[in-house]
Tab-separated table of C-alpha atoms in Angstrom:
chain	number	residue	atom	x	y	z
A	280	MET	CA	32.611	20.421	-3.986
A	281	ASN	CA	32.277	20.468	-7.760
A	282	GLU	CA	29.099	20.486	-9.815
A	283	LEU	CA	27.757	19.489	-13.196
A	284	ARG	CA	25.412	21.309	-15.519
A	285	ILE	CA	22.436	19.912	-17.354
A	286	GLY	CA	21.679	22.667	-19.793
A	287	ASN	CA	21.842	25.759	-17.598
A	288	ILE	CA	20.931	23.884	-14.385
A	289	ALA	CA	23.792	23.529	-11.882
A	290	ILE	CA	23.742	20.391	-9.713
A	291	LYS	CA	26.139	19.417	-6.928
A	292	ARG	CA	28.024	16.182	-7.574
A	293	THR	CA	26.842	14.365	-4.466
A	294	ALA	CA	23.686	12.239	-4.944
A	295	ALA	CA	20.264	12.742	-6.509
A	296	LEU	CA	16.862	11.236	-5.697
A	297	ALA	CA	15.517	8.857	-8.327
A	298	PRO	CA	11.988	9.095	-9.741
A	299	MET	CA	9.864	6.469	-7.981
A	300	ALA	CA	6.164	5.895	-8.564
A	301	SER	CA	4.047	6.259	-5.402
A	302	VAL	CA	7.160	7.288	-3.466
A	303	ALA	CA	8.780	10.447	-4.846
A	304	ASP	CA	5.861	12.780	-4.169
A	305	ARG	CA	6.327	16.447	-3.277
A	306	SER	CA	6.814	15.821	0.434
A	307	TYR	CA	9.329	13.046	-0.123
A	308	ARG	CA	11.275	15.137	-2.615
A	309	GLN	CA	11.310	18.072	-0.231
A	310	ILE	CA	12.508	16.120	2.798
A	311	CYS	CA	15.256	14.517	0.712
A	312	ARG	CA	16.312	17.967	-0.497
A	313	GLU	CA	16.413	19.160	3.114
A	314	PHE	CA	18.827	16.343	3.846
A	315	GLY	CA	21.045	17.308	0.940
A	316	ALA	CA	19.771	15.532	-2.175
A	317	ALA	CA	21.485	17.399	-5.003
A	318	TYR	CA	18.601	16.998	-7.430
A	319	VAL	CA	15.207	15.292	-7.360
A	320	VAL	CA	12.880	13.837	-9.990
A	321	SER	CA	9.109	13.509	-9.749
A	322	GLU	CA	7.026	10.391	-9.942
A	323	MET	CA	6.389	9.476	-13.569
A	324	ILE	CA	3.438	11.325	-15.075
A	325	SER	CA	1.354	10.053	-17.972
A	326	SER	CA	1.797	12.179	-21.087
A	327	LYS	CA	-1.666	11.186	-22.271
A	328	GLY	CA	-3.172	11.923	-18.870
A	329	LEU	CA	-1.686	15.396	-18.960
A	330	CYS	CA	-2.911	16.010	-22.504
A	331	TYR	CA	-6.436	14.848	-21.598
A	332	ASN	CA	-6.568	17.252	-18.620
A	333	ASP	CA	-6.473	14.517	-15.971
A	334	LYS	CA	-6.602	16.351	-12.640
A	335	LYS	CA	-4.357	13.877	-10.837
A	336	SER	CA	-1.678	14.168	-13.521
A	337	ALA	CA	-1.832	17.963	-13.413
A	338	LYS	CA	-1.583	17.979	-9.610
A	339	MET	CA	1.541	15.829	-9.755
A	340	CYS	CA	3.252	18.474	-11.891
A	341	ARG	CA	3.351	21.111	-9.165
A	342	ILE	CA	6.840	21.897	-7.836
A	343	SER	CA	7.755	23.991	-4.804
A	344	ASP	CA	10.883	26.146	-4.674
A	345	ALA	CA	12.145	23.962	-1.812
A	346	GLU	CA	12.478	21.026	-4.229
A	347	ARG	CA	14.640	22.700	-6.841
A	348	PRO	CA	16.532	21.660	-8.856
A	349	CYS	CA	13.685	19.313	-9.752
A	350	ALA	CA	12.689	17.449	-12.905
A	351	ILE	CA	9.224	16.349	-13.926
A	352	GLN	CA	9.272	12.891	-15.470
A	353	LEU	CA	6.950	11.925	-18.325
A	354	PHE	CA	6.133	8.489	-19.663
A	355	GLY	CA	4.406	7.440	-22.857
A	356	GLU	CA	4.932	5.638	-26.131
A	357	ASP	CA	3.535	8.248	-28.536
A	358	PRO	CA	5.848	11.075	-29.681
A	359	VAL	CA	2.861	13.327	-30.427
A	360	PHE	CA	1.528	13.077	-26.878
A	361	ILE	CA	5.011	13.435	-25.386
A	362	GLY	CA	5.516	16.608	-27.406
A	363	LYS	CA	2.186	18.067	-26.334
A	364	ALA	CA	2.816	17.101	-22.706
A	365	ALA	CA	6.279	18.706	-22.773
A	366	TYR	CA	4.690	21.908	-24.040
A	367	LEU	CA	2.055	21.794	-21.281
A	368	LEU	CA	4.765	21.310	-18.656
A	369	ASN	CA	6.243	24.700	-19.506
A	370	GLU	CA	3.568	26.378	-17.389
A	371	TYR	CA	4.682	24.368	-14.336
A	372	ASN	CA	8.247	25.658	-14.725
A	373	PRO	CA	10.237	22.470	-14.055
A	374	ASP	CA	14.022	22.765	-14.114
A	375	ILE	CA	14.267	19.706	-16.364
A	376	ILE	CA	11.911	17.314	-18.183
A	377	ASP	CA	12.931	13.672	-17.881
A	378	ILE	CA	11.585	10.936	-20.162
A	379	ASN	CA	11.049	7.516	-18.586
A	380	MET	CA	12.532	4.729	-20.683
A	381	GLY	CA	13.406	2.463	-17.789
A	382	CYS	CA	10.300	1.534	-15.802
A	383	PRO	CA	10.004	-2.288	-15.831
A	384	VAL	CA	6.472	-2.578	-14.424
A	385	PRO	CA	4.265	-4.774	-16.671
A	386	LYS	CA	1.437	-2.224	-16.845
A	387	ILE	CA	3.794	0.432	-18.209
A	388	VAL	CA	5.801	-1.893	-20.437
A	389	GLY	CA	2.623	-3.444	-21.830
A	390	SER	CA	1.576	-0.075	-23.236
A	391	GLY	CA	4.896	0.310	-25.042
A	392	SER	CA	6.230	2.835	-22.532
A	393	GLY	CA	9.035	2.693	-19.985
A	394	SER	CA	11.701	0.074	-20.643
A	395	ALA	CA	9.737	-1.269	-23.629
A	396	LEU	CA	11.272	1.656	-25.523
A	397	MET	CA	14.684	0.003	-25.148
A	398	LYS	CA	13.435	-2.404	-27.837
A	399	ASP	CA	12.380	0.441	-30.142
A	400	PRO	CA	15.166	3.042	-30.297
A	401	THR	CA	13.711	4.673	-33.397
A	402	ARG	CA	10.484	5.469	-31.547
A	403	ALA	CA	12.524	6.535	-28.516
A	404	GLU	CA	14.449	8.996	-30.692
A	405	LYS	CA	11.213	10.483	-32.012
A	406	ILE	CA	9.944	10.862	-28.442
A	407	VAL	CA	13.056	12.767	-27.372
A	408	ARG	CA	12.960	15.009	-30.448
A	409	ALA	CA	9.306	15.837	-29.783
A	410	ALA	CA	10.020	16.713	-26.157
A	411	VAL	CA	13.059	18.841	-27.033
A	412	LYS	CA	11.113	20.714	-29.711
A	413	ASN	CA	8.356	21.675	-27.266
A	414	SER	CA	10.264	22.213	-24.021
A	415	ARG	CA	11.823	25.429	-22.742
A	416	VAL	CA	14.071	23.471	-20.358
A	417	PRO	CA	16.636	20.679	-20.762
A	418	VAL	CA	15.301	17.225	-21.640
A	419	THR	CA	16.891	14.085	-20.202
A	420	VAL	CA	16.317	10.331	-20.513
A	421	LYS	CA	16.298	7.618	-17.850
A	422	MET	CA	16.997	4.196	-19.321
A	423	ARG	CA	18.145	0.686	-18.467
A	424	ILE	CA	21.070	-1.199	-19.986
A	425	GLY	CA	18.770	-3.276	-22.185
A	426	TRP	CA	15.700	-5.471	-22.290
A	427	ASP	CA	17.467	-8.647	-21.157
A	428	GLU	CA	20.957	-10.161	-21.050
A	429	ASP	CA	20.729	-11.082	-24.722
A	430	SER	CA	19.849	-7.571	-25.878
A	431	ILE	CA	22.046	-5.156	-23.919
A	432	ASN	CA	22.077	-2.056	-26.110
A	433	ALA	CA	22.772	0.758	-23.662
A	434	VAL	CA	25.694	2.302	-25.525
A	435	ASP	CA	24.000	2.520	-28.918
A	436	PHE	CA	20.714	3.580	-27.322
A	437	ALA	CA	22.392	6.359	-25.331
A	438	LYS	CA	24.181	7.646	-28.430
A	439	ARG	CA	20.874	7.861	-30.256
A	440	MET	CA	19.237	9.699	-27.362
A	441	GLU	CA	22.100	12.203	-27.358
A	442	GLN	CA	21.749	12.699	-31.111
A	443	ALA	CA	18.014	13.250	-30.653
A	444	GLY	CA	18.760	16.132	-28.279
A	445	ALA	CA	18.874	14.679	-24.772
A	446	ASN	CA	20.877	16.932	-22.442
A	447	ALA	CA	21.768	14.116	-20.031
A	448	ILE	CA	21.201	10.391	-19.659
A	449	THR	CA	20.524	8.377	-16.503
A	450	VAL	CA	21.464	4.704	-16.688
A	451	HIS	CA	20.003	2.168	-14.268
A	452	GLY	CA	22.520	-0.649	-14.459
A	453	ARG	CA	19.969	-3.452	-14.811
A	454	THR	CA	18.003	-4.949	-17.665
A	455	ARG	CA	14.230	-4.830	-17.739
A	456	LYS	CA	14.132	-8.580	-17.117
A	457	GLN	CA	16.067	-8.132	-13.870
A	458	MET	CA	13.469	-5.673	-12.569
A	459	TYR	CA	15.150	-4.708	-9.258
A	460	SER	CA	16.876	-8.028	-8.567
A	461	GLY	CA	20.446	-9.146	-9.040
A	462	LYS	CA	23.428	-6.851	-9.265
A	463	ALA	CA	23.559	-3.580	-11.176
A	464	ASN	CA	26.090	-3.581	-14.013
A	465	TRP	CA	28.297	-0.581	-13.334
A	466	GLU	CA	30.584	-1.493	-16.231
A	467	MET	CA	27.777	-0.683	-18.672
A	468	ILE	CA	27.274	2.687	-16.992
A	469	ALA	CA	30.993	3.357	-17.550
A	470	ARG	CA	30.692	2.340	-21.210
A	471	VAL	CA	27.802	4.749	-21.727
A	472	LYS	CA	29.804	7.507	-20.043
A	473	ASN	CA	32.703	6.884	-22.432
A	474	ALA	CA	30.419	6.845	-25.467
A	475	VAL	CA	28.508	10.128	-25.091
A	476	SER	CA	29.445	13.737	-24.440
A	477	VAL	CA	26.395	14.723	-22.370
A	478	PRO	CA	26.357	14.133	-18.582
A	479	VAL	CA	25.679	10.556	-17.485
A	480	ILE	CA	23.938	9.802	-14.192
A	481	GLY	CA	24.575	6.390	-12.642
A	482	ASN	CA	21.838	4.494	-10.803
A	483	GLY	CA	21.781	1.114	-9.079
A	484	ASP	CA	23.098	-0.487	-5.862
A	485	VAL	CA	24.293	2.686	-4.135
A	486	ASP	CA	23.243	2.500	-0.487
A	487	SER	CA	25.960	4.362	1.430
A	488	ALA	CA	28.471	7.183	1.179
A	489	GLN	CA	31.224	4.702	0.413
A	490	SER	CA	29.321	2.933	-2.377
A	491	CYS	CA	28.412	6.336	-3.810
A	492	GLU	CA	32.093	7.201	-3.921
A	493	ARG	CA	32.843	3.856	-5.586
A	494	MET	CA	30.259	4.435	-8.305
A	495	TYR	CA	31.834	7.772	-9.172
A	496	SER	CA	35.278	6.147	-9.241
A	497	GLU	CA	34.378	2.960	-11.126
A	498	THR	CA	32.018	4.429	-13.721
A	499	GLY	CA	33.278	7.975	-14.187
A	500	CYS	CA	29.643	9.116	-14.064
A	501	ASP	CA	28.811	12.782	-13.602
A	502	LEU	CA	26.220	12.221	-10.871
A	503	VAL	CA	24.965	9.328	-8.738
A	504	MET	CA	21.235	8.691	-8.309
A	505	ILE	CA	19.712	6.835	-5.360
A	506	GLY	CA	16.273	5.252	-5.165
A	507	ARG	CA	15.382	2.379	-2.847
A	508	ALA	CA	18.248	3.047	-0.427
A	509	SER	CA	16.494	6.257	0.594
A	510	TYR	CA	13.348	4.421	1.765
A	511	GLY	CA	12.908	5.276	5.432
A	512	LYS	CA	16.322	6.915	5.345
A	513	PRO	CA	16.162	10.269	3.569
A	514	TRP	CA	19.224	11.321	5.571
A	515	ILE	CA	21.374	9.108	3.323
A	516	PHE	CA	21.939	12.257	1.255
A	517	GLU	CA	23.227	14.065	4.351
A	518	GLU	CA	25.594	11.164	5.028
A	519	ILE	CA	26.939	11.313	1.474
A	520	GLU	CA	27.401	15.083	1.434
A	521	HIS	CA	29.140	15.029	4.823
A	522	TYR	CA	31.459	12.222	3.733
A	523	PHE	CA	32.361	13.978	0.494
A	524	ASN	CA	33.069	17.226	2.356
A	525	THR	CA	35.009	15.801	5.300
A	526	GLY	CA	35.934	12.180	4.609
A	527	GLU	CA	34.112	11.282	7.824
A	528	ILE	CA	31.202	8.871	8.252
A	529	LEU	CA	28.331	10.327	10.253
A	530	PRO	CA	27.137	8.261	13.215
A	531	PRO	CA	23.779	6.486	12.695
A	532	LYS	CA	20.639	8.413	13.605
A	533	THR	CA	19.317	7.570	17.029
A	534	LEU	CA	15.864	6.029	17.295
A	535	ASP	CA	14.543	9.331	18.690
A	536	GLU	CA	15.962	11.188	15.691
A	537	ARG	CA	14.521	8.672	13.235
A	538	MET	CA	11.064	8.923	14.784
A	539	GLU	CA	11.136	12.721	14.783
A	540	ILE	CA	12.087	12.718	11.093
A	541	MET	CA	9.207	10.325	10.405
A	542	LEU	CA	6.762	12.596	12.253
A	543	LYS	CA	8.045	15.631	10.372
A	544	HIS	CA	7.606	13.755	7.092
A	545	ALA	CA	4.028	12.931	8.056
A	546	ARG	CA	3.291	16.565	8.881
A	547	MET	CA	4.611	17.614	5.474
A	548	VAL	CA	2.390	15.097	3.678
A	549	ILE	CA	-0.656	16.180	5.721
A	550	ALA	CA	0.026	19.841	4.981
A	551	ASP	CA	0.107	18.998	1.280
A	552	ILE	CA	-2.895	16.682	0.845
A	553	GLY	CA	-4.829	16.586	4.130
A	554	GLU	CA	-4.735	14.291	7.153
A	555	ARG	CA	-6.815	11.311	6.106
A	556	GLN	CA	-5.351	10.913	2.623
A	557	GLY	CA	-1.949	11.949	3.906
A	558	MET	CA	-1.845	9.199	6.504
A	559	LYS	CA	-2.854	6.643	3.912
A	560	GLU	CA	0.039	7.831	1.765
A	561	MET	CA	2.375	7.679	4.776
A	562	ARG	CA	1.674	4.029	5.570
A	563	HIS	CA	4.394	2.597	3.343
A	564	ASN	CA	6.818	5.278	4.521
A	565	VAL	CA	6.172	4.397	8.156
A	566	ILE	CA	6.868	0.731	7.391
A	567	TRP	CA	10.273	1.747	6.038
A	568	TYR	CA	11.032	4.056	8.964
A	569	VAL	CA	10.315	1.334	11.553
A	570	LYS	CA	12.293	-1.365	9.759
A	571	GLY	CA	14.685	-3.040	12.172
A	572	ILE	CA	12.943	-1.736	15.278
A	573	LYS	CA	11.873	-4.159	18.019
A	574	GLY	CA	8.424	-5.526	17.183
A	575	ALA	CA	8.608	-4.278	13.581
A	576	ALA	CA	6.348	-7.088	12.333
A	577	SER	CA	3.425	-6.028	14.549
A	578	LEU	CA	4.125	-2.383	13.732
A	579	ARG	CA	3.833	-3.126	10.019
A	580	ARG	CA	0.387	-4.585	10.579
A	581	GLU	CA	-0.570	-1.519	12.591
A	582	CYS	CA	0.573	0.744	9.767
A	583	SER	CA	-2.201	-0.558	7.513
A	584	GLU	CA	-4.741	1.054	9.829
A	585	LEU	CA	-3.198	4.505	10.184
A	586	VAL	CA	-5.751	7.225	9.455
A	587	SER	CA	-4.692	10.059	11.789
A	588	TYR	CA	-1.540	11.830	12.895
A	589	SER	CA	-2.412	11.193	16.550
A	590	GLN	CA	-2.298	7.443	15.860
A	591	LEU	CA	1.207	7.852	14.506
A	592	GLU	CA	2.248	9.924	17.517
A	593	ASP	CA	0.903	7.201	19.799
A	594	MET	CA	2.859	4.572	17.873
A	595	VAL	CA	6.046	6.617	18.277
A	596	ARG	CA	5.485	7.003	22.037
A	597	ARG	CA	5.096	3.245	22.421
A	598	ILE	CA	8.185	2.560	20.287
A	599	LEU	CA	10.325	4.914	22.338
A	600	ASP	CA	8.924	3.698	25.671
A	601	LYS	CA	9.717	0.117	24.706
A	602	GLU	CA	13.218	1.073	23.583
A	603	ASN	CA	13.941	2.958	26.818
A	604	SER	CA	12.351	0.497	29.219
């Protein structure tokens, strides 16, 4: 199995976990790494929040050795704050600092951050230069292919990010206007790959070992990144690694195995942030884990009331009893 390097960081060329707000927390990153994710990226962290000593932002910067290689992702529209935040991140010892230029959420875009920067490449360049100047580790950029179908500028934008000092570029093959709908444009990922000399990471519409293989083949990208396809299925990384190593497709996880993974995930979250808050954070994860199970609709309603691990254990017992009856 070959690998790529981002700066001095070696990463297996299987699949990486995308940065996802309210999803890619420490526990989620760790369980995905346990299942073979080659590289993980944190939830996006406000550069201004970090500079103003926001406790929540600082807490999100903590990385465990079990997560490495791991990037911390920053967002913001001000090069000065990005530079200061990159400097502050040095004490947290990330492997990489990633700059978010792809988030399509209105709240982020409205502040001039995220994918709004696709419309302002000059500011985006200044942001990357400020991060590179203040960081002791490689700096990367995660971008989209453009703002909308009439302003697809991924190739030129990526070139400018490389010139500004970015060590790698992740391309989500959708425009900001698409949000997460429609089909990802892999051709634009391939064009970016052909236009720059730094590693290019492809993102969008990979949901299996076979589609991961196709993205590598069709785009020539250096690494594939997976986001939503990992929801309730962190073992997708195991499936991809196994397929790449052997050419074989792993059999689907049994319901018992899926439920045990879910319980383990819950225990990890609880160990990190406590039971009550941990179970609140687990609610959306549980909804993903039980997707497709008999009675999933009623289970989703039940998830909104989870406040203890014992409740989750009881839910699992009932699920398995119903399946085996």
